[in-house]
Coordinates of C-alpha atoms in Angstrom, one line a residue:
Chain O
M1 CA -3.1 1.3 45.4
T2 CA -0.6 3.4 43.6
Q3 CA -1.2 4.6 40.1
P4 CA 1.3 3.0 37.8
V5 CA 4.2 5.2 36.8
T6 CA 3.9 6.0 33.0
P7 CA 7.5 4.8 31.5
D8 CA 9.6 7.3 30.0
L9 CA 9.9 5.9 26.5
S10 CA 12.2 8.7 25.1
A11 CA 15.0 7.6 22.6
R12 CA 18.2 9.4 21.9
V13 CA 19.6 8.9 18.5
G14 CA 22.8 10.9 18.8
S15 CA 21.7 14.4 19.3
V16 CA 18.2 13.8 18.1
L17 CA 15.7 13.3 21.0
L18 CA 12.7 11.1 19.9
K19 CA 9.6 10.8 22.3
N20 CA 9.7 7.1 21.7
P21 CA 11.7 4.7 19.8
V22 CA 9.3 4.2 16.9
M23 CA 9.9 5.3 13.5
S24 CA 8.3 4.5 10.4
A25 CA 10.3 3.2 7.8
S26 CA 11.0 5.0 4.7
G27 CA 9.2 3.8 1.6
T28 CA 6.5 2.4 3.8
F29 CA 4.7 5.6 5.0
G30 CA 4.6 7.9 1.8
Y31 CA 5.4 11.4 3.0
G32 CA 3.6 10.6 6.5
L33 CA 0.5 12.7 5.7
E34 CA -1.4 9.7 4.2
F35 CA -1.6 8.4 7.8
T36 CA -3.0 11.3 9.3
P37 CA -6.6 10.2 8.5
F38 CA -5.8 7.3 10.8
Y39 CA -4.1 9.1 13.7
D40 CA -1.8 12.0 14.8
I41 CA 1.5 11.3 13.2
S42 CA 3.0 13.4 15.9
R43 CA 2.9 10.3 18.3
L44 CA 5.5 8.5 16.5
G45 CA 9.1 8.9 17.6
A46 CA 9.5 9.9 13.9
V47 CA 8.4 9.7 10.4
I48 CA 11.0 8.6 7.7
V49 CA 9.6 9.8 4.4
K50 CA 10.1 8.2 1.2
G51 CA 13.4 8.5 -0.3
L52 CA 13.9 11.9 -2.3
S53 CA 16.3 12.1 -5.2
L54 CA 17.3 15.7 -6.7
L55 CA 14.4 15.5 -9.6
P56 CA 11.3 13.5 -9.6
T57 CA 11.5 10.1 -10.2
P58 CA 9.2 8.0 -12.3
G59 CA 10.2 4.6 -10.7
N60 CA 10.1 1.1 -12.1
A61 CA 7.5 -0.6 -14.6
P62 CA 4.8 -2.4 -12.7
G63 CA 4.6 -5.4 -11.7
R64 CA 6.3 -3.9 -8.6
I65 CA 5.4 -6.2 -5.6
V66 CA 4.9 -9.8 -5.3
E67 CA 3.7 -11.6 -1.9
T68 CA 5.8 -14.4 -0.6
P69 CA 5.5 -16.5 2.8
A70 CA 5.5 -14.0 5.4
G71 CA 6.9 -11.3 3.6
M72 CA 6.9 -9.3 0.2
L73 CA 9.1 -8.6 -2.7
N74 CA 9.4 -5.0 -3.9
A75 CA 11.0 -3.2 -6.7
I76 CA 9.4 0.1 -6.7
G77 CA 12.4 1.9 -7.8
L78 CA 12.4 4.7 -5.9
Q79 CA 9.3 6.7 -7.0
N80 CA 9.1 9.9 -5.6
I81 CA 8.4 13.8 -6.0
G82 CA 11.9 15.1 -6.0
V83 CA 13.5 17.0 -3.0
E84 CA 12.0 20.6 -4.1
R85 CA 8.6 19.4 -3.9
F86 CA 9.3 17.7 -0.8
V87 CA 10.3 21.0 0.8
N88 CA 8.0 23.4 -0.6
E89 CA 4.9 21.3 -0.5
V90 CA 5.4 18.5 2.3
A91 CA 7.7 19.7 4.6
P92 CA 5.2 22.6 5.8
R93 CA 2.6 20.3 6.3
L94 CA 4.2 17.8 8.4
D95 CA 5.4 21.1 10.3
D96 CA 1.6 21.6 10.7
A97 CA 0.9 18.2 12.1
G98 CA 3.6 18.5 14.7
A99 CA 5.6 15.4 13.4
T100 CA 9.3 14.9 14.1
Y101 CA 10.4 13.8 10.5
V102 CA 13.6 12.6 8.6
A103 CA 14.3 12.3 5.2
N104 CA 15.7 9.3 3.4
I105 CA 17.8 10.4 0.5
Y106 CA 19.4 8.8 -2.7
G107 CA 21.3 10.0 -5.7
R108 CA 22.6 8.7 -8.8
T109 CA 26.1 10.2 -8.2
I110 CA 27.8 11.7 -5.0
E111 CA 27.2 15.2 -6.5
E112 CA 23.3 14.4 -6.3
Y113 CA 23.5 13.1 -2.9
E114 CA 25.2 16.1 -1.7
A115 CA 22.7 18.5 -3.6
V116 CA 19.7 16.7 -2.1
A117 CA 21.5 16.9 1.5
R118 CA 22.3 20.7 1.0
R119 CA 18.8 21.5 0.1
L120 CA 17.2 19.5 2.9
S121 CA 19.7 21.6 5.2
E122 CA 17.5 24.5 4.5
V123 CA 14.4 22.9 6.2
P124 CA 14.6 23.9 10.2
A125 CA 12.6 21.2 11.5
L126 CA 14.2 18.4 9.7
A127 CA 15.5 16.0 12.5
A128 CA 18.0 14.4 10.5
I129 CA 18.7 13.0 7.1
E130 CA 18.9 9.3 6.6
L131 CA 21.3 8.6 3.7
N132 CA 19.8 5.6 1.3
A133 CA 23.1 3.6 0.8
S134 CA 21.5 0.2 0.0
C135 CA 18.3 0.2 -2.5
P136 CA 18.6 -2.8 -4.5
N137 CA 16.2 -1.8 -6.9
V138 CA 17.7 0.8 -8.9
K139 CA 21.2 0.8 -10.4
E140 CA 21.6 4.3 -8.7
G141 CA 20.1 3.4 -5.7
G142 CA 23.2 3.5 -3.6
L143 CA 24.1 -0.2 -3.6
A144 CA 27.3 0.4 -5.8
F145 CA 28.3 2.9 -2.8
G146 CA 27.2 0.7 0.1
S147 CA 28.1 -2.5 -0.6
N148 CA 31.6 -2.1 0.3
P149 CA 33.3 0.0 3.3
E150 CA 35.3 2.1 1.0
G151 CA 32.4 3.0 -1.2
L152 CA 30.3 3.5 1.9
S153 CA 33.0 5.6 3.3
G154 CA 33.6 8.1 0.6
L155 CA 29.9 8.6 0.2
T156 CA 29.3 9.3 3.9
R157 CA 32.2 11.4 4.0
R158 CA 31.1 13.5 1.4
V159 CA 27.2 14.1 2.5
R160 CA 28.5 14.5 5.8
A161 CA 30.7 17.5 4.7
A162 CA 27.5 18.9 2.5
T163 CA 24.9 18.9 5.7
G164 CA 25.0 20.3 9.5
K165 CA 21.9 18.0 10.0
P166 CA 22.4 14.8 11.9
L167 CA 23.2 11.9 9.4
W168 CA 22.0 8.5 9.7
V169 CA 23.2 5.8 7.3
K170 CA 20.9 3.1 5.9
L171 CA 23.0 -0.2 5.4
S172 CA 22.5 -2.9 3.4
P173 CA 22.2 -6.5 4.2
N174 CA 23.5 -7.9 1.3
V175 CA 27.0 -7.7 2.4
S176 CA 29.3 -10.3 4.0
D177 CA 30.6 -8.4 7.2
I178 CA 27.8 -6.0 8.3
G179 CA 30.3 -5.1 11.3
A180 CA 32.9 -4.1 8.9
I181 CA 30.3 -1.7 6.8
A182 CA 28.8 -0.4 10.1
R183 CA 32.1 0.6 11.1
A184 CA 33.0 2.4 8.0
A185 CA 29.8 4.7 8.2
E186 CA 30.8 5.4 11.9
E187 CA 34.5 6.4 10.8
A188 CA 33.2 8.9 7.9
G189 CA 31.1 10.5 10.2
A190 CA 27.8 9.3 10.4
D191 CA 26.0 10.2 13.5
A192 CA 23.8 6.4 13.3
V193 CA 23.4 3.6 11.0
T194 CA 19.8 2.2 10.1
L195 CA 19.5 -1.4 9.4
I196 CA 18.5 -3.5 7.5
N197 CA 17.3 -2.4 4.3
T198 CA 15.4 -5.2 2.1
I199 CA 17.2 -8.5 1.3
V200 CA 17.9 -9.2 -2.6
G201 CA 15.5 -11.9 -3.7
M202 CA 13.5 -13.1 -7.0
A203 CA 10.2 -14.6 -7.7
V204 CA 9.3 -16.4 -11.0
D205 CA 6.0 -17.7 -12.8
P206 CA 6.4 -21.1 -13.7
R207 CA 3.9 -21.2 -16.5
T208 CA 5.1 -17.8 -18.2
R209 CA 8.4 -18.5 -17.4
R210 CA 8.7 -14.9 -16.5
P211 CA 10.2 -13.2 -13.4
K212 CA 7.4 -11.9 -11.5
L213 CA 8.6 -8.5 -11.2
S214 CA 9.6 -6.1 -13.9
N215 CA 13.0 -5.5 -12.4
V216 CA 13.7 -9.1 -12.4
T217 CA 15.0 -8.9 -8.4
G218 CA 13.5 -7.3 -5.5
G219 CA 13.7 -6.0 -1.8
L220 CA 12.4 -8.8 0.7
S221 CA 11.0 -7.3 3.8
G222 CA 8.4 -8.4 6.2
P223 CA 8.5 -10.8 9.0
A224 CA 10.4 -13.2 7.0
I225 CA 13.6 -11.3 7.4
K226 CA 13.2 -10.7 11.2
P227 CA 15.9 -13.2 12.4
V228 CA 18.4 -12.2 9.9
A229 CA 17.8 -8.4 10.7
L230 CA 18.1 -8.8 14.5
R231 CA 21.3 -10.9 14.4
M232 CA 22.5 -8.1 12.0
V233 CA 21.7 -5.5 14.4
W234 CA 23.0 -7.3 17.3
E235 CA 26.6 -7.6 15.3
A236 CA 26.3 -3.7 14.3
C237 CA 25.5 -2.9 17.9
R238 CA 28.8 -4.6 19.0
A239 CA 30.8 -3.1 16.2
V240 CA 30.1 0.6 16.5
K241 CA 29.9 3.0 19.4
I242 CA 27.3 5.5 17.4
P243 CA 23.6 4.3 17.7
V244 CA 22.1 1.7 15.5
I245 CA 18.5 1.8 14.5
G246 CA 16.9 -1.6 14.2
I247 CA 14.4 -2.3 11.2
G248 CA 13.4 -5.7 9.4
G249 CA 10.1 -7.5 9.8
I250 CA 8.7 -5.8 13.1
Q251 CA 5.2 -6.7 13.1
D252 CA 4.3 -5.8 17.0
A253 CA 5.9 -4.7 20.0
G254 CA 7.3 -7.9 20.7
D255 CA 9.2 -7.6 17.8
A256 CA 10.4 -4.1 18.4
L257 CA 11.3 -4.9 22.1
E258 CA 13.8 -8.0 20.5
F259 CA 15.4 -5.0 18.7
L260 CA 16.0 -3.0 21.6
L261 CA 17.1 -5.7 23.9
V262 CA 19.9 -6.5 21.4
G263 CA 21.1 -2.7 21.9
A264 CA 19.4 -0.7 19.1
A265 CA 18.6 2.9 20.2
A266 CA 15.3 2.9 18.1
V267 CA 13.4 0.5 15.5
Q268 CA 11.6 1.4 12.3
V269 CA 8.5 -0.4 11.2
G270 CA 8.0 -0.9 7.4
T271 CA 6.0 -3.7 5.8
A272 CA 3.3 -3.9 8.9
N273 CA 2.3 -0.4 7.8
F274 CA 0.7 -1.9 4.8
R275 CA -1.2 -4.6 6.7
N276 CA -2.5 -2.3 9.4
P277 CA -2.1 1.6 8.9
N278 CA -2.2 1.7 13.2
A279 CA 0.8 -0.7 13.4
C280 CA 3.4 2.3 14.4
V281 CA 1.2 3.5 17.4
E282 CA 0.0 0.1 18.6
I283 CA 3.9 -0.7 18.5
V284 CA 4.3 2.5 20.8
D285 CA 1.4 1.4 23.0
G286 CA 2.6 -2.1 23.4
I287 CA 5.8 -1.3 24.3
R288 CA 4.4 1.2 27.1
D289 CA 2.0 -1.5 28.3
F290 CA 5.1 -4.1 28.5
F291 CA 7.4 -1.6 30.4
V292 CA 4.5 -1.2 32.7
R293 CA 3.7 -4.9 33.3
E294 CA 7.4 -5.3 33.7
K295 CA 7.9 -2.1 36.0
I296 CA 10.7 -0.9 33.7
F297 CA 10.8 2.8 34.0
R298 CA 12.9 4.0 31.4
L299 CA 13.8 2.7 27.7
D300 CA 17.4 3.2 28.5
D301 CA 16.9 0.5 31.5
Y302 CA 15.9 -2.2 28.9
R303 CA 17.9 -1.1 25.7
G304 CA 20.8 -3.6 25.2
T305 CA 20.4 -5.7 28.3
I306 CA 20.2 -8.9 26.4
R307 CA 21.5 -11.9 28.7
L308 CA 24.0 -13.8 26.6
R309 CA 25.2 -16.1 29.5
D310 CA 24.1 -16.7 33.1
Chain V
M1 CA -7.9 12.2 -4.8
P2 CA -9.7 9.4 -2.6
Q3 CA -13.2 10.0 -1.8
G4 CA -14.2 9.9 2.1
S5 CA -11.6 9.4 4.6
P6 CA -10.5 6.1 5.3
R7 CA -10.5 4.3 8.6
F8 CA -8.9 1.0 9.9
V9 CA -11.7 -0.8 12.0
H10 CA -12.1 -4.2 13.4
G11 CA -15.1 -5.9 12.3
K12 CA -17.0 -8.8 13.0
I13 CA -18.5 -11.4 10.3
L14 CA -22.4 -11.5 10.4
H15 CA -22.6 -14.1 7.6
N16 CA -20.3 -15.4 4.8
S17 CA -21.6 -17.8 2.4
G18 CA -20.9 -19.3 -1.0
S19 CA -22.4 -20.1 -4.1
G20 CA -19.8 -21.8 -6.5
I21 CA -16.8 -20.1 -6.5
F22 CA -18.5 -16.7 -5.3
Y23 CA -19.2 -15.5 -1.8
R24 CA -21.3 -13.1 -0.1
M25 CA -19.9 -11.7 3.3
E26 CA -21.5 -9.2 5.5
V27 CA -19.4 -7.7 8.5
A28 CA -20.6 -5.4 11.3
I29 CA -18.2 -2.4 11.7
P30 CA -18.2 0.1 14.6
E31 CA -19.8 2.8 12.6
R32 CA -21.7 3.8 9.2
I33 CA -19.3 4.4 6.4
D34 CA -20.5 6.1 3.3
F35 CA -19.0 5.0 -0.2
V36 CA -18.9 5.5 -3.6
P37 CA -19.4 2.7 -6.0
G38 CA -16.1 1.5 -7.3
Q39 CA -14.4 2.0 -4.0
F40 CA -13.0 -0.8 -2.1
A41 CA -11.7 -2.3 1.4
M42 CA -8.6 -4.0 2.4
V43 CA -9.5 -7.2 4.1
S44 CA -7.6 -9.7 6.5
G45 CA -8.8 -12.0 9.0
W46 CA -6.6 -15.3 9.2
P47 CA -4.2 -15.9 11.7
G48 CA -0.6 -15.7 11.2
N49 CA 1.8 -14.0 8.7
D50 CA 1.0 -15.9 5.9
P51 CA -0.4 -14.6 3.6
L52 CA 1.0 -11.3 5.0
L53 CA -1.3 -8.8 3.2
P54 CA -4.6 -7.8 3.1
R55 CA -6.7 -8.5 0.2
P56 CA -8.5 -5.8 -1.8
L57 CA -12.2 -6.4 -2.0
A58 CA -14.7 -4.2 -3.7
I59 CA -17.5 -2.8 -1.6
F60 CA -20.6 -4.1 -2.6
R61 CA -23.0 -2.7 0.0
S62 CA -22.8 -0.3 3.2
G63 CA -25.5 -0.1 5.9
G64 CA -26.2 0.0 9.5
V65 CA -28.1 2.2 12.4
R66 CA -27.5 4.4 15.5
G67 CA -23.9 4.5 14.9
K68 CA -23.4 1.0 14.3
G69 CA -22.4 0.0 10.5
T70 CA -22.2 -3.1 8.3
V71 CA -20.6 -3.5 4.9
E72 CA -20.8 -6.3 2.6
F73 CA -18.5 -7.8 0.0
V74 CA -19.2 -10.1 -3.0
Y75 CA -15.9 -11.8 -3.8
K76 CA -14.4 -14.3 -6.0
V77 CA -12.0 -17.2 -4.4
V78 CA -9.0 -16.5 -6.6
G79 CA -5.9 -17.6 -4.3
R80 CA -4.6 -18.5 -0.9
G81 CA -5.8 -15.0 0.8
T82 CA -9.6 -15.1 -0.6
A83 CA -9.5 -19.0 0.2
L84 CA -9.0 -18.4 3.8
L85 CA -11.8 -15.7 3.8
S86 CA -14.2 -18.0 2.3
G87 CA -13.2 -20.3 5.1
L88 CA -14.4 -17.7 7.9
H89 CA -17.4 -17.8 9.7
A90 CA -20.0 -15.4 11.4
G91 CA -18.7 -14.3 14.5
D92 CA -15.0 -14.3 13.2
P93 CA -13.3 -10.8 13.7
L94 CA -12.0 -9.1 10.5
A95 CA -9.6 -6.2 10.1
L96 CA -10.7 -3.9 7.0
T97 CA -9.3 -0.3 6.2
L98 CA -11.7 1.2 4.4
P99 CA -13.2 3.0 2.0
L100 CA -10.3 3.3 -0.1
G101 CA -9.5 4.6 -3.4
H102 CA -11.5 6.9 -6.3
G103 CA -14.6 5.2 -7.7
F104 CA -17.0 5.6 -10.3
E105 CA -18.1 9.2 -11.3
F106 CA -22.0 9.8 -12.5
P107 CA -21.9 13.1 -14.2
G108 CA -25.5 14.8 -14.3
E109 CA -26.3 14.7 -18.0
D110 CA -29.3 12.4 -18.8
R111 CA -27.7 9.4 -20.6
S112 CA -27.9 5.5 -20.3
W113 CA -25.7 3.6 -18.4
W114 CA -23.7 0.4 -19.4
L115 CA -21.8 -1.4 -16.8
V116 CA -19.6 -4.1 -17.8
G117 CA -18.1 -6.8 -15.5
G118 CA -15.7 -9.5 -16.3
G119 CA -15.3 -12.3 -14.0
V120 CA -15.0 -11.3 -10.5
G121 CA -15.2 -7.5 -11.7
F122 CA -19.0 -7.7 -11.6
S123 CA -18.3 -6.7 -7.8
S124 CA -17.3 -3.5 -8.5
V125 CA -20.2 -2.9 -11.0
F126 CA -22.7 -3.9 -8.9
P127 CA -23.0 -1.3 -6.4
A128 CA -23.1 1.1 -9.5
A129 CA -26.0 -0.8 -10.5
V130 CA -27.6 -0.2 -7.1
A131 CA -26.9 3.5 -7.1
L132 CA -28.4 4.0 -10.7
E133 CA -31.7 1.7 -9.5
G134 CA -32.1 4.3 -6.7
Q135 CA -32.0 7.0 -9.2
R136 CA -34.2 5.3 -11.4
A137 CA -31.7 5.7 -14.3
D138 CA -31.6 3.8 -17.1
F139 CA -28.8 1.0 -16.9
E140 CA -28.2 -2.2 -18.6
I141 CA -25.3 -4.9 -17.3
F142 CA -23.5 -6.9 -19.2
L143 CA -21.4 -9.8 -17.3
G144 CA -18.9 -11.9 -19.1
A145 CA -17.2 -15.0 -18.1
R146 CA -15.3 -18.0 -19.7
T147 CA -18.3 -20.5 -18.6
R148 CA -21.6 -20.7 -17.3
D149 CA -20.4 -21.4 -13.6
Q150 CA -18.1 -18.6 -13.5
L151 CA -20.8 -16.3 -13.8
P152 CA -22.3 -14.8 -10.5
P153 CA -25.9 -16.3 -9.2
G154 CA -28.8 -14.3 -10.8
E155 CA -30.5 -13.4 -7.7
W156 CA -27.4 -11.7 -6.9
I157 CA -27.5 -9.2 -9.7
P158 CA -29.2 -5.8 -8.9
G159 CA -32.1 -5.1 -11.0
G160 CA -32.0 -8.5 -12.9
A161 CA -35.4 -9.2 -12.8
V162 CA -36.0 -6.3 -15.2
P163 CA -36.4 -8.1 -18.8
G164 CA -33.6 -7.0 -21.1
R165 CA -31.6 -5.4 -18.2
V166 CA -29.0 -8.3 -17.8
H167 CA -26.9 -9.3 -20.5
L168 CA -24.9 -12.7 -19.9
C169 CA -21.7 -13.6 -21.8
T170 CA -19.5 -16.8 -22.2
D171 CA -16.9 -17.4 -23.9
D172 CA -18.0 -21.0 -24.6
G173 CA -21.6 -20.0 -25.2
T174 CA -22.9 -22.2 -22.3
A175 CA -24.6 -19.0 -21.3
G176 CA -26.2 -16.2 -22.7
F177 CA -24.4 -14.3 -25.5
F178 CA -21.7 -16.7 -27.2
G179 CA -18.9 -14.6 -27.4
T180 CA -17.0 -12.0 -25.3
V181 CA -18.3 -9.2 -23.4
A182 CA -16.8 -6.6 -25.8
A183 CA -18.4 -8.7 -28.5
A184 CA -21.9 -8.6 -27.1
L185 CA -21.4 -4.7 -26.8
R186 CA -20.6 -4.4 -30.5
D187 CA -23.8 -6.3 -30.9
R188 CA -25.7 -3.8 -28.4
I189 CA -24.2 -0.7 -30.3
D190 CA -25.4 -2.3 -33.8
R191 CA -28.9 -2.3 -32.1
R192 CA -28.8 0.7 -30.5
K193 CA -28.0 2.4 -34.1
S194 CA -31.1 0.6 -35.5
T195 CA -33.3 2.4 -32.4
G196 CA -32.0 5.7 -32.7
P197 CA -29.0 7.3 -30.8
S198 CA -29.0 8.0 -27.0
R199 CA -26.2 9.3 -24.7
V200 CA -24.7 6.3 -23.5
A201 CA -21.5 5.9 -20.9
I202 CA -19.9 2.9 -19.9
L203 CA -18.5 1.8 -16.6
A204 CA -16.1 -1.6 -16.6
C205 CA -14.5 -3.4 -14.4
G206 CA -12.7 -7.0 -15.4
P207 CA -9.3 -8.3 -16.8
R208 CA -7.2 -5.8 -18.4
E209 CA -7.7 -7.2 -22.1
M210 CA -11.3 -7.2 -21.5
L211 CA -11.4 -3.4 -20.5
K212 CA -8.8 -2.5 -23.4
A213 CA -11.0 -4.2 -26.0
V214 CA -14.1 -2.3 -24.5
T215 CA -12.4 1.0 -24.3
E216 CA -10.9 0.3 -28.2
L217 CA -14.6 0.0 -29.3
A218 CA -16.2 2.6 -27.6
L219 CA -13.9 5.4 -28.0
P220 CA -14.2 6.0 -31.5
L221 CA -18.1 6.2 -31.1
D222 CA -17.8 9.2 -28.6
I223 CA -19.0 6.6 -25.8
R224 CA -17.2 7.9 -22.6
V225 CA -15.6 4.9 -20.7
Q226 CA -14.9 4.6 -16.9
V227 CA -12.7 1.8 -16.2
S228 CA -11.9 0.2 -12.9
L229 CA -8.5 -1.6 -12.9
E230 CA -7.2 -4.6 -10.8
S231 CA -3.6 -4.7 -9.5
S232 CA -1.7 -6.3 -7.0
M233 CA -1.8 -4.0 -4.0
A234 CA 0.3 -4.1 -0.5
C235 CA -1.3 -1.2 1.4
G236 CA -4.6 0.1 -0.8
F237 CA -4.0 3.4 0.6
G238 CA -1.2 5.0 -1.3
V239 CA 1.9 4.6 0.5
C240 CA 3.6 1.4 -1.0
W241 CA 3.3 2.7 -4.8
G242 CA 3.4 -1.1 -5.6
C243 CA 0.1 -1.1 -7.7
V244 CA 0.9 1.6 -10.4
T245 CA -0.4 1.7 -14.0
A246 CA 1.1 4.0 -16.7
I247 CA -1.3 7.0 -17.3
R248 CA -1.5 10.0 -19.8
D249 CA -2.6 13.1 -18.3
G250 CA -2.8 15.6 -20.8
E251 CA 1.1 16.4 -21.7
K252 CA 2.2 14.5 -19.0
S253 CA 2.5 10.6 -18.3
G254 CA 3.5 8.6 -15.7
Y255 CA 2.9 6.0 -13.2
R256 CA -0.6 6.6 -10.9
R257 CA -1.4 4.5 -8.2
V258 CA -4.1 2.0 -8.9
C259 CA -5.6 2.2 -4.9
R260 CA -5.5 6.2 -4.6
E261 CA -5.9 7.8 -7.9
G262 CA -7.9 4.8 -9.0
P263 CA -8.9 2.1 -9.3
V264 CA -11.3 3.8 -11.5
F265 CA -9.8 5.9 -14.5
D266 CA -11.0 7.5 -17.4
A267 CA -10.4 5.2 -20.2
R268 CA -9.2 7.9 -22.3
E269 CA -6.1 8.3 -19.8
V270 CA -4.8 4.6 -19.4
I271 CA -1.7 3.5 -21.5
W272 CA -2.7 -0.1 -22.2

């Protein structure tokens, strides 16, 4: 009997080499440290921290979340501690934890995006900056910039010039042509695109006649959106040459493998973290087990190998 | 900050039985856990993705020997998640994240404790009663509900056998005091005045309107109140920021997470 070969799960997103293709999604993983009671967060491909703005942000009034069939709506409103506290208090602890980490950023204006990116450029271990051009829950969440190719291109170009860090651009699904949006990010200098962010949705209470979210609308996430996300990731993979990071409704290793199969360079896991704090590491282990069973030795041998016709 | 380090564990139901709309469930878990009264667990056990999110349940009791643990919950069937939980049987698997949140605090000074539970809120104050019973502390329990059949079974109430210790209140007068829990407390405060003052502190859990009424009654009388708030939660351990409530903290105010900085807050801090 020969020992099974441990597959090489390392994933390359542009110049960033990840030990495996599984990352936590921004907004579903706090600042990463909240998960250290559950497991060693350095086991993840990367931790994407909660969206950071120039100044601390209070977020939206409650109610902020509503459960929906196989999903949830959220309208948190990007409550966060601001970039300074992240740089001074959180980043050193992520360094100590040995984590690979990426900062998701947003601004009310392009100048604020630039300022946050510049400040984060001073964090040596920060692997990349993920530009949130797609939060549906605040007017300033970037969707104004990210919902059309021209706006996204302008924002990406300016932030690209403000930082030497790898720049990933997180795209909105609330557009008619995801390929055109992804191409706009690529042409403006993005090193990768991440998709999809949440889909705008709504819930109302028939008795009180009021919206269930204080913000009226919110972002839908969870398994309910996976087919839409998978289709959009597949389309984006065909539209651009830069790496595509797949996200949307991934609950287990099987879901993650589907995104890798359509061409995603890596994946992010979001809402599943709420249901199972160990979701991300269980997905890493599940991908490894699948590769062992299927005798796949490298992630690159599997990624993008979807068979569209015989 | 949360008390104790949370764990995600797979457990097995030992028993799960109902009495009216309330259920008691005991679960075997891999290791013994300690918890502070008022702390809770996120619990899921039904197959499939709908409902998607686990349900927060107050921890009623924990135990276990030789590295094996048990945890017990008293819960009310409120919606689909708890309805599915109530349909599970001994031997069924359950996933739990616990212990979570910041529970009740028991400052050392001598005092009497009034434990106030409204609706299913009693499940959060019961473990406080168990703890105070263990310390031989002086406490009374006030339980409020709309009607008699929405009160928990008497035999579940810790210390319920002691005369005068448990005050039941119903909005329709079908059991105990005819009126709200806040009105019953007002009555008790008036009687206390006639029997001489003693330091008293209130621990309360229930609907927000009830907690507000209890707070507005007690704070002007210099009675300290800790309230355990209810909120819709996705994660339960502080990462989704969905469950926040407005809190005043000295000069600062802002949204705090019910699951992490709470669910128990000093009532003076809560912006109702």
